[in-house]
Amino acid sequence: MDIKEKFRNMNVEKRAYINGKYVESKSRKTIEKYSSFNGMDLSGISACGKDDVEDTVKCAKNAFELGIWRKKTPEEKKNIMLKFADMLECCREELAILDTIETSRAYQNYYYDSIPKAIGAIRYFAEGIDKYYDSAIPPREDAFATVTRCPLGVVGIITPWNDPMVVAAWKFAPALLMGNSVIIKPAEQSSLSMIRVAEIASEAGIPKGVFNVLPGFGEEAGKALALHKEVQGIFFTGSSEVGRQIVQYSGMSNMKKVGLECGGKSPFIVSKNCGDLKEAAKVLAENVFYNQGQICSAPSRVIIEKLVRDEFMELLKKESEKFVPGNPYEIRNNVGCIVSKNQYEKVKTYIELAKRNGAIIYQAKTVKEKPINACCIQPTIISGVENSDKVARDEIFGPVVVLLEAENIQEAIKMANDTPYGLSGAIFTDDLNEAYYAAKGIESGLVHINSYGEDDNMAPFGGFKESGLGKDKSLWAFDEYSQQKTVWMKFKMPSGMRG
Ligand code: ADP
């Protein structure tokens, strides 16, 4: 299939979607950018600013107050969201093409993994909304109190480029189902799919003003949204650095509710009691080299007991060959390119730094056919470094894994926790006691035992420490996009009933 040709023949919308229609940004400014795979000019997406945020918030607030969406019954909302999911399914190829062209990630990933995952998340939340009950306090003789979840109002959602549809769906689906009006600010590297999704949302029956998409730069559109006093919640996925700013914006404006899913440097512990080192190496490679390592929960720090280190290293080298980058438009390729030249340079700088500091660098040998200037990096394993070295501490967000050695599991857990992050983690071992205590000991929102990255919409996802605040996914996500209200009802026994 010629993806480039198909993209050229598509009527690609690049404007913001506000109050049920496409509009230019007020300043007419656009985002200038080029494909990291083949240099294709991808400029022209509206770069919205403060004025556009102002207008959109007004419309979103108006829609919330009118209540056409908010006041629908859970079942009505469910049915519209299920229709929305079905309509997205019909556009699966189109959405996968938009994301592939913009991010140069493999089309295969989008078509078979990301887009279906996003649609699955919408269906999961839609099916949940009429089954998730609010609560009442324990009964009293003369009083009764309910605790109900109320929508926040206008909710801002700021998303990253590494998985544009999935991360957005994790947030907008529960936010909408709770009755909020949403304004999504997609990453400047990946806006086209969400711009198209907004139109599909309207066609599915989500009223105007309830689902808005404002493309633009983080420092402008994102910041203005997070600082806006009429926005009652801001939900963000991206770097810890920007996450910290989002918390500040909340404090500087109206103390809006904040949800953050930030960076990670997740530990992957391999014990000498691991009975299947080959499986451990396979799982590691799948999770750290997939999408050129551009995954916030990637297990990018392997901590291994000395006894099995050399054997594991050889197995990992072999597995890394399965994730070499190639032409993202070729359906058979499982790995494409790094999203942008900037990100590519950043990853290369880390590899160079490690080299200069005397680390041992191994890079996969297999090379797939790709244009000379494509921003691709071979799967890279860095060893001979300490946990305190920059490459072992910083989130690199590329196909780079650092291999660290530990004397024993106790030391491995200590090293695992010696990081500001706490998004995910794993231990591979056949010793049940070791697995249990490691899972308890690793300070992260998610710990895998003898697995990694296997998840389900039912399981919450979110970090400890500087990896974030709050949770995506699971029924608990409904709590994130709502606030609890207690209604205390006091009763007097009717006079005729006394005695
Ligand atoms: P990355 O480093 O992965 O690109 P960022 O944290 O920079 O991640 O970006 C994630 C999202 O946050 C993007 O949509 C981006 O536009 C937005 N963003 C960046 N800076 C800010 C900011 N100062 N305020 C609000 N949003 C921002």
PDB file of N, CA, C and O and ligand atoms in Angstrom, residues 157-162 185-190 216-227 234 236-243 245-246 249 261-262 339 343 346 395 397, ligand 1:
ATOM      1  N   ILE A 157      -7.114  18.838  28.113  1.00  0.00           N
ATOM      2  CA  ILE A 157      -6.342  17.595  27.971  1.00  0.00           C
ATOM      3  C   ILE A 157      -5.150  17.893  27.066  1.00  0.00           C
ATOM      4  O   ILE A 157      -5.328  18.344  25.935  1.00  0.00           O
ATOM      5  N   ILE A 158      -3.953  17.679  27.583  1.00  0.00           N
ATOM      6  CA  ILE A 158      -2.737  17.967  26.798  1.00  0.00           C
ATOM      7  C   ILE A 158      -2.012  16.644  26.562  1.00  0.00           C
ATOM      8  O   ILE A 158      -1.676  15.935  27.508  1.00  0.00           O
ATOM      9  N   THR A 159      -1.810  16.313  25.289  1.00  0.00           N
ATOM     10  CA  THR A 159      -1.279  14.970  24.983  1.00  0.00           C
ATOM     11  C   THR A 159       0.084  15.020  24.292  1.00  0.00           C
ATOM     12  O   THR A 159       0.458  16.026  23.689  1.00  0.00           O
ATOM     13  N   PRO A 160       0.810  13.899  24.346  1.00  0.00           N
ATOM     14  CA  PRO A 160       2.132  13.814  23.710  1.00  0.00           C
ATOM     15  C   PRO A 160       2.030  13.186  22.314  1.00  0.00           C
ATOM     16  O   PRO A 160       0.946  12.804  21.884  1.00  0.00           O
ATOM     17  N   TRP A 161       3.163  13.024  21.653  1.00  0.00           N
ATOM     18  CA  TRP A 161       3.173  12.535  20.270  1.00  0.00           C
ATOM     19  C   TRP A 161       3.471  11.052  20.152  1.00  0.00           C
ATOM     20  O   TRP A 161       3.370  10.495  19.071  1.00  0.00           O
ATOM     21  N   ASN A 162       3.883  10.399  21.229  1.00  0.00           N
ATOM     22  CA  ASN A 162       4.374   9.026  21.045  1.00  0.00           C
ATOM     23  C   ASN A 162       3.261   8.009  20.830  1.00  0.00           C
ATOM     24  O   ASN A 162       3.492   6.958  20.267  1.00  0.00           O
ATOM     25  N   LYS A 185      -5.552  19.561  23.547  1.00  0.00           N
ATOM     26  CA  LYS A 185      -4.404  20.226  22.892  1.00  0.00           C
ATOM     27  C   LYS A 185      -3.427  19.105  22.540  1.00  0.00           C
ATOM     28  O   LYS A 185      -2.651  18.656  23.363  1.00  0.00           O
ATOM     29  N   PRO A 186      -3.478  18.639  21.271  1.00  0.00           N
ATOM     30  CA  PRO A 186      -2.544  17.565  20.907  1.00  0.00           C
ATOM     31  C   PRO A 186      -1.117  18.101  20.769  1.00  0.00           C
ATOM     32  O   PRO A 186      -0.930  19.311  20.644  1.00  0.00           O
ATOM     33  N   ALA A 187      -0.146  17.198  20.768  1.00  0.00           N
ATOM     34  CA  ALA A 187       1.248  17.633  20.605  1.00  0.00           C
ATOM     35  C   ALA A 187       1.431  18.217  19.204  1.00  0.00           C
ATOM     36  O   ALA A 187       0.782  17.772  18.249  1.00  0.00           O
ATOM     37  N   GLU A 188       2.316  19.177  19.091  1.00  0.00           N
ATOM     38  CA  GLU A 188       2.539  19.829  17.790  1.00  0.00           C
ATOM     39  C   GLU A 188       3.085  18.841  16.749  1.00  0.00           C
ATOM     40  O   GLU A 188       2.944  19.030  15.556  1.00  0.00           O
ATOM     41  N   GLN A 189       3.706  17.740  17.242  1.00  0.00           N
ATOM     42  CA  GLN A 189       4.245  16.720  16.330  1.00  0.00           C
ATOM     43  C   GLN A 189       3.158  15.784  15.812  1.00  0.00           C
ATOM     44  O   GLN A 189       3.402  15.014  14.892  1.00  0.00           O
ATOM     45  N   SER A 190       1.991  15.765  16.467  1.00  0.00           N
ATOM     46  CA  SER A 190       0.978  14.759  16.087  1.00  0.00           C
ATOM     47  C   SER A 190      -0.430  15.295  16.351  1.00  0.00           C
ATOM     48  O   SER A 190      -1.049  14.933  17.340  1.00  0.00           O
ATOM     49  N   GLY A 216      -1.593  23.428  18.503  1.00  0.00           N
ATOM     50  CA  GLY A 216      -0.744  24.596  18.750  1.00  0.00           C
ATOM     51  C   GLY A 216       0.455  24.206  19.592  1.00  0.00           C
ATOM     52  O   GLY A 216       0.606  23.042  19.982  1.00  0.00           O
ATOM     53  N   PHE A 217       1.279  25.182  19.870  1.00  0.00           N
ATOM     54  CA  PHE A 217       2.485  24.922  20.655  1.00  0.00           C
ATOM     55  C   PHE A 217       2.152  24.843  22.138  1.00  0.00           C
ATOM     56  O   PHE A 217       1.246  25.524  22.621  1.00  0.00           O
ATOM     57  N   GLY A 218       2.936  24.030  22.850  1.00  0.00           N
ATOM     58  CA  GLY A 218       2.717  23.855  24.277  1.00  0.00           C
ATOM     59  C   GLY A 218       2.830  25.153  25.049  1.00  0.00           C
ATOM     60  O   GLY A 218       1.975  25.487  25.879  1.00  0.00           O
ATOM     61  N   GLU A 219       3.857  25.908  24.738  1.00  0.00           N
ATOM     62  CA  GLU A 219       4.141  27.170  25.451  1.00  0.00           C
ATOM     63  C   GLU A 219       3.043  28.207  25.231  1.00  0.00           C
ATOM     64  O   GLU A 219       2.925  29.166  25.994  1.00  0.00           O
ATOM     65  N   GLU A 220       2.266  28.035  24.142  1.00  0.00           N
ATOM     66  CA  GLU A 220       1.207  29.008  23.859  1.00  0.00           C
ATOM     67  C   GLU A 220      -0.166  28.412  24.184  1.00  0.00           C
ATOM     68  O   GLU A 220      -0.739  28.713  25.228  1.00  0.00           O
ATOM     69  N   ALA A 221      -0.656  27.527  23.303  1.00  0.00           N
ATOM     70  CA  ALA A 221      -2.007  26.979  23.516  1.00  0.00           C
ATOM     71  C   ALA A 221      -2.082  26.169  24.821  1.00  0.00           C
ATOM     72  O   ALA A 221      -3.023  26.324  25.614  1.00  0.00           O
ATOM     73  N   GLY A 222      -1.077  25.315  25.053  1.00  0.00           N
ATOM     74  CA  GLY A 222      -1.112  24.443  26.241  1.00  0.00           C
ATOM     75  C   GLY A 222      -1.077  25.255  27.525  1.00  0.00           C
ATOM     76  O   GLY A 222      -1.868  25.037  28.448  1.00  0.00           O
ATOM     77  N   LYS A 223      -0.165  26.204  27.546  1.00  0.00           N
ATOM     78  CA  LYS A 223      -0.004  27.029  28.750  1.00  0.00           C
ATOM     79  C   LYS A 223      -1.271  27.856  29.011  1.00  0.00           C
ATOM     80  O   LYS A 223      -1.756  27.929  30.148  1.00  0.00           O
ATOM     81  N   ALA A 224      -1.816  28.458  27.960  1.00  0.00           N
ATOM     82  CA  ALA A 224      -3.017  29.293  28.128  1.00  0.00           C
ATOM     83  C   ALA A 224      -4.191  28.452  28.651  1.00  0.00           C
ATOM     84  O   ALA A 224      -4.977  28.909  29.478  1.00  0.00           O
ATOM     85  N   LEU A 225      -4.265  27.221  28.172  1.00  0.00           N
ATOM     86  CA  LEU A 225      -5.344  26.328  28.617  1.00  0.00           C
ATOM     87  C   LEU A 225      -5.166  25.981  30.102  1.00  0.00           C
ATOM     88  O   LEU A 225      -6.116  26.033  30.895  1.00  0.00           O
ATOM     89  N   ALA A 226      -3.928  25.654  30.452  1.00  0.00           N
ATOM     90  CA  ALA A 226      -3.666  25.245  31.840  1.00  0.00           C
ATOM     91  C   ALA A 226      -3.792  26.411  32.821  1.00  0.00           C
ATOM     92  O   ALA A 226      -4.046  26.208  34.008  1.00  0.00           O
ATOM     93  N   LEU A 227      -3.624  27.627  32.300  1.00  0.00           N
ATOM     94  CA  LEU A 227      -3.707  28.810  33.172  1.00  0.00           C
ATOM     95  C   LEU A 227      -5.110  29.405  33.224  1.00  0.00           C
ATOM     96  O   LEU A 227      -5.380  30.315  34.010  1.00  0.00           O
ATOM     97  N   ILE A 234      -7.036  19.966  34.449  1.00  0.00           N
ATOM     98  CA  ILE A 234      -6.069  19.875  33.349  1.00  0.00           C
ATOM     99  C   ILE A 234      -5.371  18.519  33.463  1.00  0.00           C
ATOM    100  O   ILE A 234      -4.855  18.168  34.521  1.00  0.00           O
ATOM    101  N   PHE A 236      -2.680  15.859  31.741  1.00  0.00           N
ATOM    102  CA  PHE A 236      -1.502  15.981  30.887  1.00  0.00           C
ATOM    103  C   PHE A 236      -0.725  14.675  30.833  1.00  0.00           C
ATOM    104  O   PHE A 236      -0.571  13.991  31.845  1.00  0.00           O
ATOM    105  N   THR A 237      -0.201  14.348  29.665  1.00  0.00           N
ATOM    106  CA  THR A 237       0.820  13.298  29.562  1.00  0.00           C
ATOM    107  C   THR A 237       1.984  13.898  28.795  1.00  0.00           C
ATOM    108  O   THR A 237       1.786  14.492  27.722  1.00  0.00           O
ATOM    109  N   GLY A 238       3.183  13.745  29.337  1.00  0.00           N
ATOM    110  CA  GLY A 238       4.369  14.302  28.685  1.00  0.00           C
ATOM    111  C   GLY A 238       5.549  14.249  29.639  1.00  0.00           C
ATOM    112  O   GLY A 238       5.588  13.407  30.551  1.00  0.00           O
ATOM    113  N   SER A 239       6.478  15.147  29.451  1.00  0.00           N
ATOM    114  CA  SER A 239       7.699  15.121  30.257  1.00  0.00           C
ATOM    115  C   SER A 239       7.433  15.580  31.695  1.00  0.00           C
ATOM    116  O   SER A 239       6.501  16.361  31.940  1.00  0.00           O
ATOM    117  N   SER A 240       8.284  15.128  32.607  1.00  0.00           N
ATOM    118  CA  SER A 240       8.152  15.562  34.006  1.00  0.00           C
ATOM    119  C   SER A 240       8.401  17.066  34.119  1.00  0.00           C
ATOM    120  O   SER A 240       7.814  17.746  34.962  1.00  0.00           O
ATOM    121  N   GLU A 241       9.268  17.561  33.244  1.00  0.00           N
ATOM    122  CA  GLU A 241       9.603  18.992  33.278  1.00  0.00           C
ATOM    123  C   GLU A 241       8.346  19.837  33.026  1.00  0.00           C
ATOM    124  O   GLU A 241       8.043  20.775  33.780  1.00  0.00           O
ATOM    125  N   VAL A 242       7.591  19.485  31.996  1.00  0.00           N
ATOM    126  CA  VAL A 242       6.361  20.241  31.715  1.00  0.00           C
ATOM    127  C   VAL A 242       5.296  19.906  32.768  1.00  0.00           C
ATOM    128  O   VAL A 242       4.532  20.784  33.183  1.00  0.00           O
ATOM    129  N   GLY A 243       5.285  18.661  33.233  1.00  0.00           N
ATOM    130  CA  GLY A 243       4.334  18.277  34.280  1.00  0.00           C
ATOM    131  C   GLY A 243       4.452  19.191  35.495  1.00  0.00           C
ATOM    132  O   GLY A 243       3.456  19.627  36.078  1.00  0.00           O
ATOM    133  N   GLN A 245       5.469  22.227  35.471  1.00  0.00           N
ATOM    134  CA  GLN A 245       4.901  23.541  35.116  1.00  0.00           C
ATOM    135  C   GLN A 245       3.379  23.519  35.206  1.00  0.00           C
ATOM    136  O   GLN A 245       2.767  24.487  35.645  1.00  0.00           O
ATOM    137  N   ILE A 246       2.798  22.401  34.817  1.00  0.00           N
ATOM    138  CA  ILE A 246       1.328  22.303  34.838  1.00  0.00           C
ATOM    139  C   ILE A 246       0.819  22.479  36.278  1.00  0.00           C
ATOM    140  O   ILE A 246      -0.170  23.164  36.516  1.00  0.00           O
ATOM    141  N   TYR A 249       0.897  26.088  36.996  1.00  0.00           N
ATOM    142  CA  TYR A 249      -0.180  26.843  36.332  1.00  0.00           C
ATOM    143  C   TYR A 249      -1.474  26.715  37.132  1.00  0.00           C
ATOM    144  O   TYR A 249      -2.252  27.666  37.228  1.00  0.00           O
ATOM    145  N   GLU A 261       0.664  12.321  33.812  1.00  0.00           N
ATOM    146  CA  GLU A 261       1.379  11.063  33.563  1.00  0.00           C
ATOM    147  C   GLU A 261       2.674  11.476  32.883  1.00  0.00           C
ATOM    148  O   GLU A 261       2.667  11.944  31.749  1.00  0.00           O
ATOM    149  N   CYS A 262       3.761  11.392  33.661  1.00  0.00           N
ATOM    150  CA  CYS A 262       5.018  11.980  33.182  1.00  0.00           C
ATOM    151  C   CYS A 262       6.058  10.915  32.832  1.00  0.00           C
ATOM    152  O   CYS A 262       5.716   9.799  32.519  1.00  0.00           O
ATOM    153  N   VAL A 339      10.599  10.511  16.123  1.00  0.00           N
ATOM    154  CA  VAL A 339       9.562  11.450  15.685  1.00  0.00           C
ATOM    155  C   VAL A 339      10.070  12.706  14.966  1.00  0.00           C
ATOM    156  O   VAL A 339       9.435  13.185  14.039  1.00  0.00           O
ATOM    157  N   GLN A 343      14.426  15.334  18.473  1.00  0.00           N
ATOM    158  CA  GLN A 343      14.431  14.189  19.370  1.00  0.00           C
ATOM    159  C   GLN A 343      15.575  13.245  18.992  1.00  0.00           C
ATOM    160  O   GLN A 343      16.265  12.690  19.855  1.00  0.00           O
ATOM    161  N   LYS A 346      18.755  14.559  20.294  1.00  0.00           N
ATOM    162  CA  LYS A 346      18.804  14.413  21.757  1.00  0.00           C
ATOM    163  C   LYS A 346      19.256  12.991  22.127  1.00  0.00           C
ATOM    164  O   LYS A 346      20.145  12.803  22.966  1.00  0.00           O
ATOM    165  N   GLU A 395      15.562  10.306  31.402  1.00  0.00           N
ATOM    166  CA  GLU A 395      14.707   9.621  30.440  1.00  0.00           C
ATOM    167  C   GLU A 395      15.202  10.011  29.049  1.00  0.00           C
ATOM    168  O   GLU A 395      15.150  11.182  28.663  1.00  0.00           O
ATOM    169  N   PHE A 397      14.204   8.543  26.024  1.00  0.00           N
ATOM    170  CA  PHE A 397      13.090   8.447  25.077  1.00  0.00           C
ATOM    171  C   PHE A 397      13.587   8.063  23.688  1.00  0.00           C
ATOM    172  O   PHE A 397      13.252   8.684  22.683  1.00  0.00           O
TER     173      PHE A 397
HETATM  174  P1  ADP B   1       7.997  15.730  24.950  1.00  0.00           P
HETATM  175  O1  ADP B   1       9.274  16.107  25.604  1.00  0.00           O
HETATM  176  O2  ADP B   1       7.694  14.296  24.979  1.00  0.00           O
HETATM  177  O3  ADP B   1       7.734  16.382  23.632  1.00  0.00           O
HETATM  178  P2  ADP B   1       6.460  17.634  26.388  1.00  0.00           P
HETATM  179  O4  ADP B   1       6.237  17.480  27.835  1.00  0.00           O
HETATM  180  O5  ADP B   1       7.363  18.706  25.919  1.00  0.00           O
HETATM  181  O6  ADP B   1       6.867  16.218  25.890  1.00  0.00           O
HETATM  182  O7  ADP B   1       5.070  17.815  25.629  1.00  0.00           O
HETATM  183  C1  ADP B   1       3.896  17.101  25.901  1.00  0.00           C
HETATM  184  C2  ADP B   1       2.704  17.993  25.614  1.00  0.00           C
HETATM  185  O8  ADP B   1       2.789  19.131  26.462  1.00  0.00           O
HETATM  186  C3  ADP B   1       2.637  18.527  24.189  1.00  0.00           C
HETATM  187  O9  ADP B   1       1.285  18.617  23.784  1.00  0.00           O
HETATM  188  C4  ADP B   1       3.222  19.912  24.327  1.00  0.00           C
HETATM  189  O10 ADP B   1       2.776  20.826  23.350  1.00  0.00           O
HETATM  190  C5  ADP B   1       2.713  20.315  25.690  1.00  0.00           C
HETATM  191  N1  ADP B   1       3.510  21.365  26.362  1.00  0.00           N
HETATM  192  C6  ADP B   1       4.824  21.628  26.234  1.00  0.00           C
HETATM  193  N2  ADP B   1       5.186  22.675  26.993  1.00  0.00           N
HETATM  194  C7  ADP B   1       4.058  23.102  27.619  1.00  0.00           C
HETATM  195  C8  ADP B   1       3.774  24.149  28.537  1.00  0.00           C
HETATM  196  N3  ADP B   1       4.710  24.980  28.974  1.00  0.00           N
HETATM  197  N4  ADP B   1       2.495  24.268  28.978  1.00  0.00           N
HETATM  198  C9  ADP B   1       1.523  23.430  28.574  1.00  0.00           C
HETATM  199  N5  ADP B   1       1.739  22.439  27.694  1.00  0.00           N
HETATM  200  C10 ADP B   1       2.980  22.262  27.221  1.00  0.00           C
END
